[in-house]
JSON list of C-alpha atoms in Angstrom, two decimals:
[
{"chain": "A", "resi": 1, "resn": "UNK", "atom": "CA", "xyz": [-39.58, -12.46, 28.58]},
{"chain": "A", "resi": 2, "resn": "UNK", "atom": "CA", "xyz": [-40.94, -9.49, 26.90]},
{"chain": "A", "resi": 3, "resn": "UNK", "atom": "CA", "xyz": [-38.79, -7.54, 24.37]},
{"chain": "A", "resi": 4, "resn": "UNK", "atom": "CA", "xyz": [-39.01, -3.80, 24.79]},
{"chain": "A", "resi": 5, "resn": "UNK", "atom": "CA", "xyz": [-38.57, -2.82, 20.83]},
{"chain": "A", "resi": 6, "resn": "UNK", "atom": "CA", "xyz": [-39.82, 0.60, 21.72]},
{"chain": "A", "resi": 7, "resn": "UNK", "atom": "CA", "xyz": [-35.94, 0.95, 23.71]},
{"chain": "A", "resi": 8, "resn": "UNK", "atom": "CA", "xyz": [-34.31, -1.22, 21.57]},
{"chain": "A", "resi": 9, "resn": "UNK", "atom": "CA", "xyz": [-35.33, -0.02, 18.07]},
{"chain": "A", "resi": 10, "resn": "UNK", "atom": "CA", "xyz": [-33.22, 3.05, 18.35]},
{"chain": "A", "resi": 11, "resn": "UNK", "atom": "CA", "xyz": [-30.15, 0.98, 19.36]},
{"chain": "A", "resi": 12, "resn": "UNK", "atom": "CA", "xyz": [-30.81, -1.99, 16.62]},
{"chain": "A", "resi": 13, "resn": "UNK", "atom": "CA", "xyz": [-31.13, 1.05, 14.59]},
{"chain": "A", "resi": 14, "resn": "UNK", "atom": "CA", "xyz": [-28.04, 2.41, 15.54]},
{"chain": "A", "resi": 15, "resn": "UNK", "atom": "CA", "xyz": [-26.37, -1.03, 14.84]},
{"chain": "A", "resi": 16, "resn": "UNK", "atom": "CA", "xyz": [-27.20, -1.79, 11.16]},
{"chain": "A", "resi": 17, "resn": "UNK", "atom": "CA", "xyz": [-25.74, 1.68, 10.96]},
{"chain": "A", "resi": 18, "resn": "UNK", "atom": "CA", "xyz": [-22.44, -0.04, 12.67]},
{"chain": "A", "resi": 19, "resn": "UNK", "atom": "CA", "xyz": [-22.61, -2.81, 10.67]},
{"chain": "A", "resi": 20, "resn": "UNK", "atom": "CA", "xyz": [-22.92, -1.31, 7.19]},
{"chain": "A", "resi": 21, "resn": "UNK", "atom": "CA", "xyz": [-19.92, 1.27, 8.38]},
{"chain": "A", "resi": 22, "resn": "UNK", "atom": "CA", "xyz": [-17.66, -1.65, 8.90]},
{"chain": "A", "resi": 23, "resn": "UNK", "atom": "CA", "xyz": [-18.75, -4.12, 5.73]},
{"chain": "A", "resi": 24, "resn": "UNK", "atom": "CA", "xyz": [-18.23, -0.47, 3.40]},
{"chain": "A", "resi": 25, "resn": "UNK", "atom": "CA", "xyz": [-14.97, 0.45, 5.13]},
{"chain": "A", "resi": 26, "resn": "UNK", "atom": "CA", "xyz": [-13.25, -3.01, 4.87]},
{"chain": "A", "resi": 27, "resn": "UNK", "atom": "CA", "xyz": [-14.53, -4.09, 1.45]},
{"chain": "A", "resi": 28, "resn": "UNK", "atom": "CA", "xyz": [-13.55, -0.79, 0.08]},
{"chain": "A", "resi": 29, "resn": "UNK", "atom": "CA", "xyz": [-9.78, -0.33, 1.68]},
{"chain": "A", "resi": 30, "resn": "UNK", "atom": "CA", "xyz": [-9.47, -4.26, 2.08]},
{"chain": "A", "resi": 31, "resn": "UNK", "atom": "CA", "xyz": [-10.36, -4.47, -1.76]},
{"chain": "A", "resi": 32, "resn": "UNK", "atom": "CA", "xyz": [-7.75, -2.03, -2.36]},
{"chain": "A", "resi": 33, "resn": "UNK", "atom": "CA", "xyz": [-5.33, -2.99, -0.68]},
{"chain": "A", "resi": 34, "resn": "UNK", "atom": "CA", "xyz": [-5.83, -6.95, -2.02]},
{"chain": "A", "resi": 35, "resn": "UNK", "atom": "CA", "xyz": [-6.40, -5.96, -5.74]},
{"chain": "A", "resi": 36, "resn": "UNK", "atom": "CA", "xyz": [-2.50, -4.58, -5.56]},
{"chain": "A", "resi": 37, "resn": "UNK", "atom": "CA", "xyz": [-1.47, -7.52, -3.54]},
{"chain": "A", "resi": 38, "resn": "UNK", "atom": "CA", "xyz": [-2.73, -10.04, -5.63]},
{"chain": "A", "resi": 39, "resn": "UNK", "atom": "CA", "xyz": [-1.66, -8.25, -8.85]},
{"chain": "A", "resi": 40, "resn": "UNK", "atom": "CA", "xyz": [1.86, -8.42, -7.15]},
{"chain": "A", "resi": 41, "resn": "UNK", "atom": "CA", "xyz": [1.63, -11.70, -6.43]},
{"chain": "A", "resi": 42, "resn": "UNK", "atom": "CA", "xyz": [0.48, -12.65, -10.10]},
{"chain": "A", "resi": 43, "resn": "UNK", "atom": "CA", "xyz": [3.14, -10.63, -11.83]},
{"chain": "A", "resi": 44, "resn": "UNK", "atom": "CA", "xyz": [5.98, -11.32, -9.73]},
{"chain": "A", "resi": 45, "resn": "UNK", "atom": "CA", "xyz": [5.74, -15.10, -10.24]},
{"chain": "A", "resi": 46, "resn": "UNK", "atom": "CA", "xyz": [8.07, -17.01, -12.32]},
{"chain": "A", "resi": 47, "resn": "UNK", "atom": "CA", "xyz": [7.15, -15.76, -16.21]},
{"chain": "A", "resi": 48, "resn": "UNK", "atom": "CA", "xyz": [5.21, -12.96, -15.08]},
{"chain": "A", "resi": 49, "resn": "UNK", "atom": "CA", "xyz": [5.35, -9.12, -15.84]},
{"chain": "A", "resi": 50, "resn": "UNK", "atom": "CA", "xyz": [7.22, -8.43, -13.58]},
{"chain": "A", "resi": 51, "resn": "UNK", "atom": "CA", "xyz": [9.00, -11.21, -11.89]},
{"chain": "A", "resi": 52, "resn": "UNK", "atom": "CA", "xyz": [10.50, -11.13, -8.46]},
{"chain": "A", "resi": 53, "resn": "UNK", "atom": "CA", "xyz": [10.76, -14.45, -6.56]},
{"chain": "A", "resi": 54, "resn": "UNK", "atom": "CA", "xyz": [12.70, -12.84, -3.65]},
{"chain": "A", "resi": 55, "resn": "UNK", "atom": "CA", "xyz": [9.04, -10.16, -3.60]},
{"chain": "A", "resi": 56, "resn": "UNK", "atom": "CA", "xyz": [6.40, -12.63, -4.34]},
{"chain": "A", "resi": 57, "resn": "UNK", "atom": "CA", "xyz": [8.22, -15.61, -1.86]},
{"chain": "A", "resi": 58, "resn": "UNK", "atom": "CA", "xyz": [7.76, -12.72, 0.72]},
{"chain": "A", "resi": 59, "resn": "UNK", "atom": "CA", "xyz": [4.19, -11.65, -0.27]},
{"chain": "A", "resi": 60, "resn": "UNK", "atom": "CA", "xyz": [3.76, -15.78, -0.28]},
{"chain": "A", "resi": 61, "resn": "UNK", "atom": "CA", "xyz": [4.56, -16.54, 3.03]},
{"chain": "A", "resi": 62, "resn": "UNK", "atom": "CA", "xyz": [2.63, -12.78, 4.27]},
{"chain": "A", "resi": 63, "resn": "UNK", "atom": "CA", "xyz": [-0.88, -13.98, 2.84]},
{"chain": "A", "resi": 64, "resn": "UNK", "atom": "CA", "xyz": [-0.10, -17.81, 4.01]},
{"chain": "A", "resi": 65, "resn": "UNK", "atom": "CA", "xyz": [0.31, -16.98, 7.33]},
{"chain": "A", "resi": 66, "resn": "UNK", "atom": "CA", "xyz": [-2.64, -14.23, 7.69]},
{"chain": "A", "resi": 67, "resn": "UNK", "atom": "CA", "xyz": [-5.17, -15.76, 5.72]},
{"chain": "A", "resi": 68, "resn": "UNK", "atom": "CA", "xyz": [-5.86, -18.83, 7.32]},
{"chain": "A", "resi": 69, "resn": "UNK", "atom": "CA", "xyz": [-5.71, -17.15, 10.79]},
{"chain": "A", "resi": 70, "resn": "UNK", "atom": "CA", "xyz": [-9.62, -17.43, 12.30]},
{"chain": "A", "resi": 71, "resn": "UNK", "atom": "CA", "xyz": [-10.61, -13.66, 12.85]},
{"chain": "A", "resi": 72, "resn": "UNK", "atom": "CA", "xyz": [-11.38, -14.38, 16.50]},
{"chain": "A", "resi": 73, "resn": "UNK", "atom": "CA", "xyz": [-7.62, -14.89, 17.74]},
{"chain": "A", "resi": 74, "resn": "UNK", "atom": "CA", "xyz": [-6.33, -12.12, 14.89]},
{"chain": "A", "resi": 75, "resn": "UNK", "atom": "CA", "xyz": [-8.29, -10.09, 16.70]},
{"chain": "A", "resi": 76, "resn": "UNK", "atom": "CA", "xyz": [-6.60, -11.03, 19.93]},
{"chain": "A", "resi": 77, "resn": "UNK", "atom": "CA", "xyz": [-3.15, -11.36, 18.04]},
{"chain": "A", "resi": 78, "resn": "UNK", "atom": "CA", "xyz": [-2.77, -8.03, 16.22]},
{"chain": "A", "resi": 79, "resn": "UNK", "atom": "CA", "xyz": [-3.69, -6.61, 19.48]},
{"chain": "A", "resi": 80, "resn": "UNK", "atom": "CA", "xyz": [-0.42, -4.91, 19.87]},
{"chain": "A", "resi": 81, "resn": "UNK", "atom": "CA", "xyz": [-0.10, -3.55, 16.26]},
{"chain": "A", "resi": 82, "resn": "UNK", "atom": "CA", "xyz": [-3.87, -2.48, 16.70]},
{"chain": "A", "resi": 83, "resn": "UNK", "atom": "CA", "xyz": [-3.05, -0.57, 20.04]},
{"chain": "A", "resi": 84, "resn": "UNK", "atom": "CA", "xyz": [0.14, 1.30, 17.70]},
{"chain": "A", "resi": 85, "resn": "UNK", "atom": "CA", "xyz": [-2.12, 2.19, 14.78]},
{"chain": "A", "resi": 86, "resn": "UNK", "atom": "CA", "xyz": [-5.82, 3.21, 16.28]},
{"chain": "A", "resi": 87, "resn": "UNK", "atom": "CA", "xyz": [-4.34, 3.62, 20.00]},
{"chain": "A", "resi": 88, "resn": "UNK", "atom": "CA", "xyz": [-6.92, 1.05, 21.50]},
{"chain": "A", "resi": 89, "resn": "UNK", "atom": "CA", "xyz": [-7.65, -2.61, 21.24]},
{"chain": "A", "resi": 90, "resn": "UNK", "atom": "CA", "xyz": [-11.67, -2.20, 21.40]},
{"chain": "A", "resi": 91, "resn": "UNK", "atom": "CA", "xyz": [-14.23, -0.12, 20.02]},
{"chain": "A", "resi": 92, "resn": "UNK", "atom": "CA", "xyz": [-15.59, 0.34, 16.14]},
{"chain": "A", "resi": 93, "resn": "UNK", "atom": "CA", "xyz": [-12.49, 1.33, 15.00]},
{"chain": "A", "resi": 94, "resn": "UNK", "atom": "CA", "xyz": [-10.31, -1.02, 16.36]},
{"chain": "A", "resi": 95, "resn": "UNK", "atom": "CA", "xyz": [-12.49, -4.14, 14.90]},
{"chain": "A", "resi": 96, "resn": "UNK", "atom": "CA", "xyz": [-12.15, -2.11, 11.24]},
{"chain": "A", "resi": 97, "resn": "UNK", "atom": "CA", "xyz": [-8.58, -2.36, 11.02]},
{"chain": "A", "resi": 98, "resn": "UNK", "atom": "CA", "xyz": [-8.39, -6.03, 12.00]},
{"chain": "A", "resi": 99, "resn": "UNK", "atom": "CA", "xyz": [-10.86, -6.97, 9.49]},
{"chain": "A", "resi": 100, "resn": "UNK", "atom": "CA", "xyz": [-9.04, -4.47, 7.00]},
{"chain": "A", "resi": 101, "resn": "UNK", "atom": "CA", "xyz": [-5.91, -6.70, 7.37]},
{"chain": "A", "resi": 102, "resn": "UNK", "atom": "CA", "xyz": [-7.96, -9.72, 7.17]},
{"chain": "A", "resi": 103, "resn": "UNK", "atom": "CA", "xyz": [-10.09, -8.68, 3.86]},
{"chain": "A", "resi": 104, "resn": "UNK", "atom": "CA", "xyz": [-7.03, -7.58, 2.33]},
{"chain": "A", "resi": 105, "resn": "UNK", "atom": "CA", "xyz": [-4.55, -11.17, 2.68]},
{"chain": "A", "resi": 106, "resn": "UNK", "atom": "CA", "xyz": [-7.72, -12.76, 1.60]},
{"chain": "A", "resi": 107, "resn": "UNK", "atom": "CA", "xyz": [-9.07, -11.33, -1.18]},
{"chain": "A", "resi": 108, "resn": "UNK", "atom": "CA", "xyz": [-5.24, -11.08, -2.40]},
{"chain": "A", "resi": 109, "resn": "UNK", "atom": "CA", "xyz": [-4.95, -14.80, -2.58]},
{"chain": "A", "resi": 110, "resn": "UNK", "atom": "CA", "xyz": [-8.93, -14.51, -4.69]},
{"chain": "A", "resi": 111, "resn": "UNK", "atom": "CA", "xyz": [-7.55, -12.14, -6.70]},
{"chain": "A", "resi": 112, "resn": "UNK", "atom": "CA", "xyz": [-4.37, -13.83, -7.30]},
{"chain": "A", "resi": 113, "resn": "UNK", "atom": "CA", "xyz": [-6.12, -17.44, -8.53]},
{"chain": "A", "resi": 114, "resn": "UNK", "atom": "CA", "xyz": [-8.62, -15.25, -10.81]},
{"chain": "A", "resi": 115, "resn": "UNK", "atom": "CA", "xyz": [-5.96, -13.63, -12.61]},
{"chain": "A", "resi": 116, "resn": "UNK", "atom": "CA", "xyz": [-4.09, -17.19, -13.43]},
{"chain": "A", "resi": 117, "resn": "UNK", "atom": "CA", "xyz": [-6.98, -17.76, -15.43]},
{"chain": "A", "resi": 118, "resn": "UNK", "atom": "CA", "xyz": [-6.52, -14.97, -18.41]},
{"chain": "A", "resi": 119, "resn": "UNK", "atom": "CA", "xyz": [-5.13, -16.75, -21.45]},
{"chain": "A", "resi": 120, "resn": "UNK", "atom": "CA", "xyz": [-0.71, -16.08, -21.40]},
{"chain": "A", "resi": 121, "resn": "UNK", "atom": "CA", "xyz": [-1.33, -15.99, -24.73]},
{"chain": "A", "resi": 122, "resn": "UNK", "atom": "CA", "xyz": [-3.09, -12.57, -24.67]},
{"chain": "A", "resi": 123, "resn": "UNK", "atom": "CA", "xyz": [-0.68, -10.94, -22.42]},
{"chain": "A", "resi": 124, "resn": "UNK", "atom": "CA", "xyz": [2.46, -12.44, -24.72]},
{"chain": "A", "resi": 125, "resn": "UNK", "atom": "CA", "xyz": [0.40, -10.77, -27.91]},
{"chain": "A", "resi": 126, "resn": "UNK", "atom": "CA", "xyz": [0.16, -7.44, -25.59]},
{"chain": "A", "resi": 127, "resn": "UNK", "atom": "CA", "xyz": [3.67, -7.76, -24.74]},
{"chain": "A", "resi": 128, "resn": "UNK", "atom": "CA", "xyz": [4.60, -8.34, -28.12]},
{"chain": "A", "resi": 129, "resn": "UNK", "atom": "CA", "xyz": [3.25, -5.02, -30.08]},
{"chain": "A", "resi": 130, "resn": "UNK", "atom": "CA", "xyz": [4.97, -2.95, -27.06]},
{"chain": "A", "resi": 131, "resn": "UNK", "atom": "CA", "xyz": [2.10, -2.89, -24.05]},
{"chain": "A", "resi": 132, "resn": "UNK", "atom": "CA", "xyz": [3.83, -2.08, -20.71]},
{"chain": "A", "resi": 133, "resn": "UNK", "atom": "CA", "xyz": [3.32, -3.46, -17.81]},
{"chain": "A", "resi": 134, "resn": "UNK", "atom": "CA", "xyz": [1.19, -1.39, -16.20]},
{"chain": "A", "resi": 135, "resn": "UNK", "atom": "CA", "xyz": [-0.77, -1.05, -19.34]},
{"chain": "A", "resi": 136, "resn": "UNK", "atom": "CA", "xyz": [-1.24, -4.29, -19.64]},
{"chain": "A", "resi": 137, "resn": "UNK", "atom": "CA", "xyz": [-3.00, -4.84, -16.20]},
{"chain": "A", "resi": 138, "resn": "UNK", "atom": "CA", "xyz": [-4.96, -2.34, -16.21]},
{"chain": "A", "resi": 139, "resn": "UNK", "atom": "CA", "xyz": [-6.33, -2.65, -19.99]},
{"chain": "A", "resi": 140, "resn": "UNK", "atom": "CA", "xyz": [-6.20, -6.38, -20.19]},
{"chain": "A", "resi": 141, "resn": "UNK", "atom": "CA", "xyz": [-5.32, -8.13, -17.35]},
{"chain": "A", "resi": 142, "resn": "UNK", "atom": "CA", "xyz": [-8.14, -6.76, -14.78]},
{"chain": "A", "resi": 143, "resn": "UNK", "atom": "CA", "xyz": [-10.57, -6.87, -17.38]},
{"chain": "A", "resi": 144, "resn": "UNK", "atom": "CA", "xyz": [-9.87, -10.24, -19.02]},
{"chain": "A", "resi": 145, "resn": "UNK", "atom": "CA", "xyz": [-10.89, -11.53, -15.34]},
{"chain": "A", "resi": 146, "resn": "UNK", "atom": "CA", "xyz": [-13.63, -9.31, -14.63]},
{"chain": "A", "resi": 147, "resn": "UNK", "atom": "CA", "xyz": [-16.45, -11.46, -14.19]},
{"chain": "A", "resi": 148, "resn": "UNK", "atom": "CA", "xyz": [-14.76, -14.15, -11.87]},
{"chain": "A", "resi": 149, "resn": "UNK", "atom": "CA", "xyz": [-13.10, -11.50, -9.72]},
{"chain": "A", "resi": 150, "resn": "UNK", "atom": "CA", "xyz": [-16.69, -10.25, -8.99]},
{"chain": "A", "resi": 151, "resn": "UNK", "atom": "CA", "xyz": [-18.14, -13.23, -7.90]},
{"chain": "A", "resi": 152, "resn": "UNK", "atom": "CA", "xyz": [-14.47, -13.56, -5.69]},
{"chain": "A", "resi": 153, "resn": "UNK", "atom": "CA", "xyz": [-15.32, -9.94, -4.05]},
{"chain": "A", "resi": 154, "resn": "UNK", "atom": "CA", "xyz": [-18.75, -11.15, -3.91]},
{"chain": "A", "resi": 155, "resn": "UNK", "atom": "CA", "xyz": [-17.65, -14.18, -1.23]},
{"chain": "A", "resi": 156, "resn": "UNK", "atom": "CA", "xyz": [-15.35, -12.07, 0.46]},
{"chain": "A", "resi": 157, "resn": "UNK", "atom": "CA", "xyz": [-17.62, -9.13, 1.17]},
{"chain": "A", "resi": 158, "resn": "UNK", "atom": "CA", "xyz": [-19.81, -11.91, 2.92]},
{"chain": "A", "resi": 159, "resn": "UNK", "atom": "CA", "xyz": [-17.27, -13.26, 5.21]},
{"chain": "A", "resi": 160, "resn": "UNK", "atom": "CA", "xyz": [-16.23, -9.60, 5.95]},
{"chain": "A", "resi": 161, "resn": "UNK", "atom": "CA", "xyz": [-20.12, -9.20, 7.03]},
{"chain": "A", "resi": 162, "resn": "UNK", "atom": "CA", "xyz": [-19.43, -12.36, 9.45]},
{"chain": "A", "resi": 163, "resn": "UNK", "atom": "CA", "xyz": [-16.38, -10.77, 10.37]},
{"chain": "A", "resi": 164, "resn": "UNK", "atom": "CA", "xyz": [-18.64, -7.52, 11.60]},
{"chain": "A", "resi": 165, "resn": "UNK", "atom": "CA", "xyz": [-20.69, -9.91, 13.50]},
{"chain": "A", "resi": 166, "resn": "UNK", "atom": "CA", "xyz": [-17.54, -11.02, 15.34]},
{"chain": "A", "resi": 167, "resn": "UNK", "atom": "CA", "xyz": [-16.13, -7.53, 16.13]},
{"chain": "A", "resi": 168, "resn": "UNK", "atom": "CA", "xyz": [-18.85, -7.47, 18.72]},
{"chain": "A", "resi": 169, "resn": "UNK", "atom": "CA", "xyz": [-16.56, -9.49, 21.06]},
{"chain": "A", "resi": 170, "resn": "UNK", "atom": "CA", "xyz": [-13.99, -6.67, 20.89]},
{"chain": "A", "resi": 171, "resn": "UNK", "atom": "CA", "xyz": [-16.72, -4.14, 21.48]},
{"chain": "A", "resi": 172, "resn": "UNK", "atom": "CA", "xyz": [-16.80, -3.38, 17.92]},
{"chain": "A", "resi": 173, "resn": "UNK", "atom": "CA", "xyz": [-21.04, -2.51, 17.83]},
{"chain": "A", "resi": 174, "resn": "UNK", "atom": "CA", "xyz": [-23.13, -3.63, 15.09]},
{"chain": "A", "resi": 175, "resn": "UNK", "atom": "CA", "xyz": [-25.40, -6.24, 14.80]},
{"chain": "A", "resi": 176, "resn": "UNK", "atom": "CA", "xyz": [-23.11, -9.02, 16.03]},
{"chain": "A", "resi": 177, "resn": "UNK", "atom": "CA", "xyz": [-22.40, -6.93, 19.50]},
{"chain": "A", "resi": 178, "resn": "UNK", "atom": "CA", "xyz": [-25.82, -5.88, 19.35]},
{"chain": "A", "resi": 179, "resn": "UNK", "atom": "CA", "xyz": [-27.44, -9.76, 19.47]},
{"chain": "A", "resi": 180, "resn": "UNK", "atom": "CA", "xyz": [-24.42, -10.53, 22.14]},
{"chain": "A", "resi": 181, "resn": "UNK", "atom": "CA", "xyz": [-25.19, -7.73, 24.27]},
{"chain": "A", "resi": 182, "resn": "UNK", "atom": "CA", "xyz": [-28.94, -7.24, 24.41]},
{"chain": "A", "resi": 183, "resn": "UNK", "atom": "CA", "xyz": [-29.86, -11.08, 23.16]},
{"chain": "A", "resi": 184, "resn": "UNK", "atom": "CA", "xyz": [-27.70, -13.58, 24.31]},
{"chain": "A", "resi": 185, "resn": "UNK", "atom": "CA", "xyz": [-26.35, -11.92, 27.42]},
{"chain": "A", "resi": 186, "resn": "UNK", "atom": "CA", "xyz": [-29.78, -11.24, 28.22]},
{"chain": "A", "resi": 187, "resn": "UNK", "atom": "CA", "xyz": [-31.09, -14.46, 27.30]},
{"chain": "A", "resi": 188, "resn": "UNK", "atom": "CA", "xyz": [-33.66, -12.64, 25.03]},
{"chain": "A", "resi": 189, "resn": "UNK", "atom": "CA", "xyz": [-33.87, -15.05, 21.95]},
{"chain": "A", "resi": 190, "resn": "UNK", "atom": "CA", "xyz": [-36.09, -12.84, 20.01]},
{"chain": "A", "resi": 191, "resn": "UNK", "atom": "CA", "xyz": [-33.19, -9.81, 20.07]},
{"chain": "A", "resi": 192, "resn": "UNK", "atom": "CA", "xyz": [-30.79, -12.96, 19.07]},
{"chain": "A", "resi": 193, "resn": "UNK", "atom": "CA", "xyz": [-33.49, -13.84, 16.08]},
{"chain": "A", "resi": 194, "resn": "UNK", "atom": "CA", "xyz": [-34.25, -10.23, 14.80]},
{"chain": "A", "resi": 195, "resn": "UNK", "atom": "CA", "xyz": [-30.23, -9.84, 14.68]},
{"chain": "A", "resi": 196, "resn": "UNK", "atom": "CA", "xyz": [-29.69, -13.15, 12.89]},
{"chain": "A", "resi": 197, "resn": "UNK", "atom": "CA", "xyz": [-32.46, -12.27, 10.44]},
{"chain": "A", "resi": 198, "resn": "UNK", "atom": "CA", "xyz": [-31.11, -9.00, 9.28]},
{"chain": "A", "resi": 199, "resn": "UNK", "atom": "CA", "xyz": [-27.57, -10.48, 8.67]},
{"chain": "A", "resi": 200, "resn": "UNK", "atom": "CA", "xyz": [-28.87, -13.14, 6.27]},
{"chain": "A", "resi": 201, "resn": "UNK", "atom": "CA", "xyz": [-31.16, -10.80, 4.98]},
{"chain": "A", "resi": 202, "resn": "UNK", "atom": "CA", "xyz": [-27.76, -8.56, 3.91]},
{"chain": "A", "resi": 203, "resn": "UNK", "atom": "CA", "xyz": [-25.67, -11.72, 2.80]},
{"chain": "A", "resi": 204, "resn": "UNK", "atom": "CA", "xyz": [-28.52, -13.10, 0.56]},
{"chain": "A", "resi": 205, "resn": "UNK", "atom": "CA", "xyz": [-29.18, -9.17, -1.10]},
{"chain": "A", "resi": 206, "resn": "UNK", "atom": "CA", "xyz": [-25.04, -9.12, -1.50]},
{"chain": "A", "resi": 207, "resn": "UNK", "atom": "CA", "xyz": [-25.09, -12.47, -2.90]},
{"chain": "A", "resi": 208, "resn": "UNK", "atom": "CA", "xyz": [-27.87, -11.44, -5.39]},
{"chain": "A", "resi": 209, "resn": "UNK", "atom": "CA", "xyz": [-26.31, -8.69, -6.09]},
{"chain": "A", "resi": 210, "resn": "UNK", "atom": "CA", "xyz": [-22.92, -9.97, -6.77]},
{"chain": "A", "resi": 211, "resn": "UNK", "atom": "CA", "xyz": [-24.22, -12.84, -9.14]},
{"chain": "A", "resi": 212, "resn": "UNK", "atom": "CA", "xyz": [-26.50, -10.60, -11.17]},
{"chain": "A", "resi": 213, "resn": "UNK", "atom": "CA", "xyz": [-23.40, -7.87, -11.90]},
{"chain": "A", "resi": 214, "resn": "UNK", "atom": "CA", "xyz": [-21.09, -11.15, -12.94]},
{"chain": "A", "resi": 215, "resn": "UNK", "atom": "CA", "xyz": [-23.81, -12.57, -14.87]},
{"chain": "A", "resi": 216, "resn": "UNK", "atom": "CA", "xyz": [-23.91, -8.82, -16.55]},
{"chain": "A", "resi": 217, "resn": "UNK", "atom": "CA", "xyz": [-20.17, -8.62, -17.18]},
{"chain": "A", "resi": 218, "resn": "UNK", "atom": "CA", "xyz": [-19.57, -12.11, -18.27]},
{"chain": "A", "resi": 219, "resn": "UNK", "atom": "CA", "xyz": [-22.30, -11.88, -21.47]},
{"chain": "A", "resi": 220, "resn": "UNK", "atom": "CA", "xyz": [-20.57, -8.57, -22.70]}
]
């Protein structure tokens, strides 16, 4: 069949828009949301800052059971928190809270294996001329794993922009609803193609992107 770009171009268009909306939103709040997480879950442990096993066996068991949920059935699972908080279970805005909570248990766990990775003895020599906590992780702590936590963002900003392709299922628009609606639906392979193109296109420029700001950080 023949692909009419000339109508489609303003609704492709229209869906990169979608798509970059969504990857922004998430990564931003999601990386938020999962720096503080998996802070708490690194100084909370047994030695840490600020130990808590009754708060980091709870934040435990919260990013074990959300993180290795597939996106496809959280979407369909959180439907009922999703309808509370947005007040719909489809649409752009619905798909951007789901992949909020799913950014955020994930790159909590990232953030949480980057930080074991600073050298105790620093933080003990912080601890010891009379660093605080919180001046401690945001001085040392953070920094000291710099490098490593960009290349973790850098992997989970990529699955969030296969979790935007997904989010067309729900109605969520972009360029994963956009290939499912006027490609595959339609049985128009070169709409399917063009979609599939742009998204590796994105993940390789991220990826790029990502490596070359580590690469930046890590030789300081």
């Amino acid at each position: 069949m023949n692909t009419d770009w000339d109508k489609l171009r303003p609704i492709l268009t229209e869906a990169i828009g979608t798509t970059i909306y969504l990857v922004l939103l998430t990564f931003v709040v999601g990386g938020i949301i999962g720096l503080f997480l998996g802070t708490a879950l690194y100084t909370t442990r047994k030695g840490g800052l600020l130990a808590n096993s009754p708060i980091n066996w709870v934040l435990n068991v919260l990013v074990n059971i959300v993180r290795p949920i597939p996106f496809i059935i959280l979407l369909a699972a959180l439907g009922p928190v999703t309808l509370e908080v947005v007040g719909t279970t489809i649409g752009t805005e619905a798909a951007a809270f789901v992949m909020i909570v799913a950014a955020s248990f994930g790159i909590a766990r990232i953030v949480e294996q980057n930080l074991v990775t600073v050298d105790p003895g620093v933080i003990e020599a912080a601890r010891a001329m009379g660093a605080g906590p919180l001046r401690i992780i945001l001085t040392l702590l953070i920094p000291e794993a710099l490098g490593p936590l960009i290349l973790g963002y850098t992997f989970i900003i990529i699955a969030i922009v296969d979790m935007s392709a997904m989010a067309g299922t729900v109605g969520g628009g972009g360029l994963g609803d956009f290939a499912l609606v006027y490609g595959y639906q339609r049985f128009d392979w070169e709409v399917t193609l063009v979609a599939t193109l742009l998204i590796i296109a994105g993940v390789q420029g991220i990826q790029f992107l990502g490596n070359w700001t580590a690469r930046k950080v890590l030789r300081r």
